[in-house]
Tab-separated table of C-alpha atoms and ligand atoms in Angstrom:
chain	number	residue	atom	x	y	z
A	1	MET	CA	0.000	0.000	0.000
A	2	GLY	CA	1.333	3.437	-0.960
A	3	TYR	CA	0.906	6.762	0.794
A	4	VAL	CA	-2.588	8.247	1.097
A	5	ILE	CA	-3.863	11.814	0.905
A	6	THR	CA	-7.426	12.233	2.144
A	7	ILE	CA	-9.728	15.132	1.284
A	8	ASP	CA	-12.957	15.358	3.247
A	9	GLY	CA	-15.622	18.028	3.334
A	10	PRO	CA	-19.287	18.892	2.773
A	11	ALA	CA	-21.193	18.625	-0.514
A	12	ALA	CA	-19.725	20.527	-3.469
A	13	SER	CA	-16.785	21.917	-1.516
A	14	GLY	CA	-14.453	21.297	-4.481
A	15	LYS	CA	-13.022	17.949	-3.342
A	16	SER	CA	-13.157	16.296	-6.771
A	17	SER	CA	-11.618	19.249	-8.638
A	18	LEU	CA	-8.793	19.434	-6.121
A	19	SER	CA	-8.283	15.649	-6.196
A	20	ARG	CA	-8.124	15.598	-10.003
A	21	GLU	CA	-5.548	18.387	-10.075
A	22	LEU	CA	-3.364	16.865	-7.344
A	23	SER	CA	-3.610	13.510	-9.067
A	24	LYS	CA	-2.130	15.081	-12.229
A	25	LYS	CA	0.590	16.917	-10.338
A	26	LEU	CA	1.635	13.919	-8.225
A	27	SER	CA	0.982	11.261	-10.899
A	28	ILE	CA	-1.064	9.095	-8.569
A	29	PRO	CA	-4.734	8.012	-8.924
A	30	TRP	CA	-7.664	9.533	-7.073
A	31	VAL	CA	-11.005	8.143	-6.007
A	32	SER	CA	-14.296	9.693	-4.993
A	33	THR	CA	-15.643	7.495	-2.186
A	34	GLY	CA	-19.006	9.229	-2.673
A	35	ALA	CA	-19.224	7.385	-6.012
A	36	PHE	CA	-19.620	4.137	-4.058
A	37	TYR	CA	-22.632	5.491	-2.178
A	38	ARG	CA	-24.080	7.062	-5.314
A	39	GLY	CA	-23.559	3.833	-7.286
A	40	LEU	CA	-25.194	1.759	-4.600
A	41	ALA	CA	-28.164	4.132	-4.343
A	42	TYR	CA	-28.551	4.070	-8.130
A	43	ALA	CA	-28.399	0.252	-8.260
A	44	ALA	CA	-30.968	0.048	-5.446
A	45	LEU	CA	-33.335	2.358	-7.294
A	46	GLN	CA	-32.955	0.308	-10.484
A	47	ARG	CA	-33.747	-2.870	-8.563
A	48	LYS	CA	-36.590	-1.277	-6.622
A	49	ILE	CA	-34.891	-1.911	-3.300
A	50	ALA	CA	-36.156	0.466	-0.634
A	51	LEU	CA	-33.495	2.911	0.554
A	52	THR	CA	-34.489	1.890	4.073
A	53	ASP	CA	-33.853	-1.854	3.567
A	54	LYS	CA	-30.397	-2.029	5.136
A	55	VAL	CA	-30.052	-5.821	4.731
A	56	ALA	CA	-30.799	-5.783	0.989
A	57	LEU	CA	-28.648	-2.673	0.582
A	58	SER	CA	-25.624	-4.198	2.269
A	59	GLU	CA	-25.993	-7.324	0.098
A	60	LEU	CA	-26.261	-5.180	-3.005
A	61	ALA	CA	-23.130	-3.324	-1.856
A	62	LEU	CA	-21.178	-6.557	-2.431
A	63	SER	CA	-22.891	-7.485	-5.705
A	64	PRO	CA	-20.888	-7.640	-8.973
A	65	ALA	CA	-23.895	-6.005	-10.727
A	66	TRP	CA	-22.198	-2.639	-10.233
A	67	ARG	CA	-18.643	-1.439	-9.858
A	68	VAL	CA	-16.457	1.605	-9.440
A	69	GLU	CA	-13.403	2.407	-11.566
A	70	MET	CA	-10.773	5.081	-11.101
A	71	THR	CA	-9.836	7.140	-14.181
A	72	PRO	CA	-7.723	10.317	-14.314
A	73	GLU	CA	-10.784	12.497	-15.011
A	74	LYS	CA	-13.411	10.971	-12.754
A	75	THR	CA	-14.468	8.026	-10.662
A	76	GLN	CA	-16.659	6.010	-13.002
A	77	VAL	CA	-19.606	3.899	-11.925
A	78	TRP	CA	-20.864	0.984	-13.979
A	79	TYR	CA	-24.225	-0.680	-13.490
A	80	GLU	CA	-24.828	-3.894	-15.419
A	81	ASN	CA	-21.964	-2.988	-17.742
A	82	THR	CA	-23.391	0.440	-18.559
A	83	ASP	CA	-21.493	3.583	-17.612
A	84	VAL	CA	-23.886	5.496	-15.314
A	85	THR	CA	-21.350	8.088	-14.114
A	86	GLU	CA	-23.273	11.034	-15.571
A	87	LYS	CA	-26.607	9.777	-14.245
A	88	ILE	CA	-25.388	9.543	-10.661
A	89	SER	CA	-23.911	13.043	-10.635
A	90	GLN	CA	-27.307	14.701	-10.052
A	91	GLU	CA	-27.994	16.210	-6.630
A	92	GLU	CA	-31.068	13.977	-6.365
A	93	VAL	CA	-28.853	10.857	-6.452
A	94	GLY	CA	-26.505	12.563	-3.970
A	95	ASN	CA	-29.425	12.755	-1.607
A	96	TYR	CA	-30.295	9.074	-2.074
A	97	ALA	CA	-26.614	8.289	-1.499
A	98	SER	CA	-26.666	10.250	1.732
A	99	GLN	CA	-29.675	8.209	2.894
A	100	VAL	CA	-28.079	4.811	2.193
A	101	SER	CA	-24.776	5.958	3.728
A	102	HIS	CA	-26.522	6.265	7.074
A	103	TYR	CA	-26.441	2.487	7.746
A	104	PRO	CA	-23.351	1.008	9.466
A	105	GLU	CA	-23.980	-2.320	7.626
A	106	VAL	CA	-23.835	-0.552	4.273
A	107	ARG	CA	-20.725	1.416	5.207
A	108	SER	CA	-18.832	-1.665	6.310
A	109	SER	CA	-19.788	-3.524	3.112
A	110	LEU	CA	-18.267	-0.724	1.027
A	111	LEU	CA	-15.179	-0.163	3.152
A	112	ASP	CA	-13.045	-2.979	1.728
A	113	HIS	CA	-13.647	-1.863	-1.861
A	114	GLN	CA	-12.681	1.683	-0.931
A	115	ARG	CA	-9.500	0.568	0.849
A	116	GLN	CA	-8.507	-1.660	-2.064
A	117	CYS	CA	-8.048	1.474	-4.171
A	118	ALA	CA	-4.821	2.099	-2.217
A	119	PHE	CA	-3.375	-1.345	-3.010
A	120	LYS	CA	-0.750	-1.759	-5.714
A	121	VAL	CA	-0.321	1.989	-6.233
A	122	GLU	CA	2.495	4.297	-5.215
A	123	GLY	CA	0.010	6.718	-3.697
A	124	LEU	CA	-3.709	7.507	-3.625
A	125	ILE	CA	-5.899	10.569	-3.167
A	126	ALA	CA	-9.223	9.630	-1.582
A	127	GLU	CA	-12.026	12.144	-1.166
A	128	GLY	CA	-15.331	11.936	0.678
A	129	ARG	CA	-16.688	12.394	4.182
A	130	ASP	CA	-14.835	9.859	6.362
A	131	CYS	CA	-11.658	9.217	4.364
A	132	GLY	CA	-9.335	10.695	6.978
A	133	THR	CA	-11.248	9.382	9.969
A	134	VAL	CA	-12.438	5.872	9.014
A	135	VAL	CA	-11.383	4.675	5.549
A	136	PHE	CA	-7.712	5.717	5.874
A	137	PRO	CA	-7.149	6.818	9.470
A	138	GLN	CA	-3.371	6.301	9.000
A	139	ALA	CA	-3.216	8.562	5.922
A	140	GLU	CA	-0.011	10.578	5.682
A	141	VAL	CA	-1.816	13.769	4.604
A	142	LYS	CA	-5.325	14.865	5.601
A	143	ILE	CA	-7.196	17.836	4.216
A	144	TYR	CA	-10.602	19.207	5.152
A	145	LEU	CA	-12.114	21.438	2.507
A	146	THR	CA	-15.043	23.724	3.091
A	147	ALA	CA	-16.701	26.846	1.653
A	148	SER	CA	-19.806	28.899	2.358
A	149	SER	CA	-23.112	27.234	1.633
A	150	GLU	CA	-23.900	29.872	-1.000
A	151	ASN	CA	-20.570	29.431	-2.727
A	152	ARG	CA	-20.944	25.647	-2.876
A	153	ALA	CA	-24.478	25.828	-4.240
A	154	HIS	CA	-23.381	28.384	-6.833
A	155	ARG	CA	-20.628	26.047	-8.062
A	156	ARG	CA	-22.942	23.052	-8.434
A	157	ALA	CA	-25.813	25.091	-9.938
A	158	GLN	CA	-23.446	26.367	-12.636
A	159	GLU	CA	-22.090	22.898	-13.367
A	160	GLN	CA	-25.535	21.381	-13.668
A	161	GLY	CA	-27.484	24.344	-15.035
A	162	GLN	CA	-29.967	24.276	-12.174
A	163	ASP	CA	-31.554	26.739	-9.778
A	164	GLN	CA	-29.057	27.808	-7.093
A	165	LYS	CA	-31.600	28.236	-4.283
A	166	ALA	CA	-33.054	24.762	-4.833
A	167	ILE	CA	-29.570	23.197	-4.904
A	168	GLU	CA	-28.581	25.082	-1.736
A	169	ALA	CA	-31.600	23.729	0.147
A	170	GLN	CA	-30.850	20.157	-0.984
A	171	GLN	CA	-27.178	20.446	-0.050
A	172	GLN	CA	-28.003	21.843	3.365
A	173	GLN	CA	-30.272	18.890	4.032
A	174	ARG	CA	-27.569	16.470	2.864
A	175	ASP	CA	-24.868	18.141	4.996
A	176	GLN	CA	-27.169	17.952	7.993
A	177	GLN	CA	-27.673	14.204	7.399
A	178	ASP	CA	-23.969	13.586	6.798
A	179	THR	CA	-22.739	15.471	9.872
A	180	THR	CA	-25.291	14.142	12.340
A	181	ARG	CA	-25.410	10.426	11.505
A	182	LYS	CA	-24.082	8.112	14.212
A	183	THR	CA	-21.616	6.128	12.081
A	184	ALA	CA	-18.681	7.887	10.451
A	185	PRO	CA	-20.201	11.373	10.341
A	186	LEU	CA	-18.488	14.112	8.395
A	187	GLN	CA	-15.968	15.673	10.758
A	188	ILE	CA	-12.565	17.315	10.654
A	189	PRO	CA	-9.852	14.641	11.006
A	190	LYS	CA	-7.198	15.249	13.646
A	191	ASP	CA	-4.096	16.864	12.106
A	192	ALA	CA	-5.972	17.900	8.969
A	193	LEU	CA	-5.266	21.082	7.073
A	194	VAL	CA	-8.599	22.936	7.192
A	195	LEU	CA	-9.119	25.116	4.157
A	196	ASP	CA	-12.078	27.442	3.666
A	197	THR	CA	-12.052	28.139	-0.060
A	198	THR	CA	-14.843	30.750	-0.108
A	199	ASN	CA	-12.445	33.580	-0.888
A	200	LEU	CA	-9.713	31.634	-2.658
A	201	ASP	CA	-9.370	30.887	-6.334
A	202	PHE	CA	-8.621	27.359	-7.459
A	203	ASN	CA	-4.880	27.953	-8.011
A	204	GLU	CA	-4.514	29.384	-4.528
A	205	VAL	CA	-6.188	26.298	-3.080
A	206	VAL	CA	-3.906	23.961	-5.033
A	207	THR	CA	-0.789	25.906	-3.989
A	208	LYS	CA	-1.744	25.878	-0.300
A	209	VAL	CA	-2.436	22.159	-0.378
A	210	GLN	CA	0.814	21.409	-2.216
A	211	GLN	CA	2.746	23.380	0.407
A	212	PHE	CA	1.056	21.357	3.155
A	213	ILE	CA	1.769	18.061	1.382
A	214	LYS	CA	5.473	18.982	1.201
A	215	THR	CA	5.584	19.292	4.982
A	216	LYS	CA	4.072	15.807	5.402
A	217	LEU	CA	5.632	13.552	2.746
B	1	DC	O1	-19.152	13.251	-2.228
B	1	DC	P1	-20.542	12.964	-2.804
B	1	DC	O2	-21.384	14.174	-2.895
B	1	DC	O3	-20.471	12.213	-4.093
B	1	DC	O4	-21.220	11.957	-1.744
B	1	DC	C1	-22.557	11.532	-1.858
B	1	DC	C2	-23.047	11.059	-0.490
B	1	DC	O5	-22.378	9.837	-0.150
B	1	DC	C3	-22.794	11.983	0.680
B	1	DC	O6	-23.827	12.932	0.843
B	1	DC	C4	-22.714	11.033	1.849
B	1	DC	C5	-22.145	9.776	1.256
B	1	DC	N1	-20.714	9.637	1.512
B	1	DC	C6	-20.343	9.117	2.725
B	1	DC	O7	-21.199	8.856	3.565
B	1	DC	N2	-19.038	8.879	2.995
B	1	DC	C7	-18.094	9.168	2.100
B	1	DC	N3	-16.808	8.928	2.394
B	1	DC	C8	-18.444	9.740	0.860
B	1	DC	C9	-19.775	9.981	0.593
């Protein structure tokens, strides 16, 4: 197993953009752990499994019917050999993902797959909610990214061409669910660099994170 850089933070805080850029600069892969929860929620909806059925959900979490693949641009999700990456990017699926992620049984079923991403690579960037606290508690570098609620909703609304106010309300609900759940809630890992990007441009964020990485690796 190589070194690990974790990036945690609330919805649309820029974790994937930062991961993609660092992945290019460091020549190591990156993974969105949220893609696992989104993929599972999508598969459950396709199979008409209730998002409250934790037993069926944790079985489906281990099913070969769907899988996650790391690519330089994005974390791809395949369902029955169809690429559903675009379909799961909608905020609606994010909300379903947040609901299924609530169950400890589901989380532990997905954990091994997430950890396997760090095997046989020189290094890995893993982003999500509990990467620095639960998935890779021994990670060499931990980052916690945040930004104002308005700023985050603006970013996602522009990406998806949707109404900012509606997105903001959905994200706030999701953040509330993700920070208050009992198992592996979103929290700042110990020793993490906490970066509020509200008033920073992307290059400034990347530079600050690179400087921090240099002090740790
Ligand atoms: O990062 P994202 O928006 O793709 O994540 C979707 C949901 O998945 C998020 O609202 C909660 C869940 N999630 C999680 O519980 N733990 C993670 N490490 C990543 C995501």
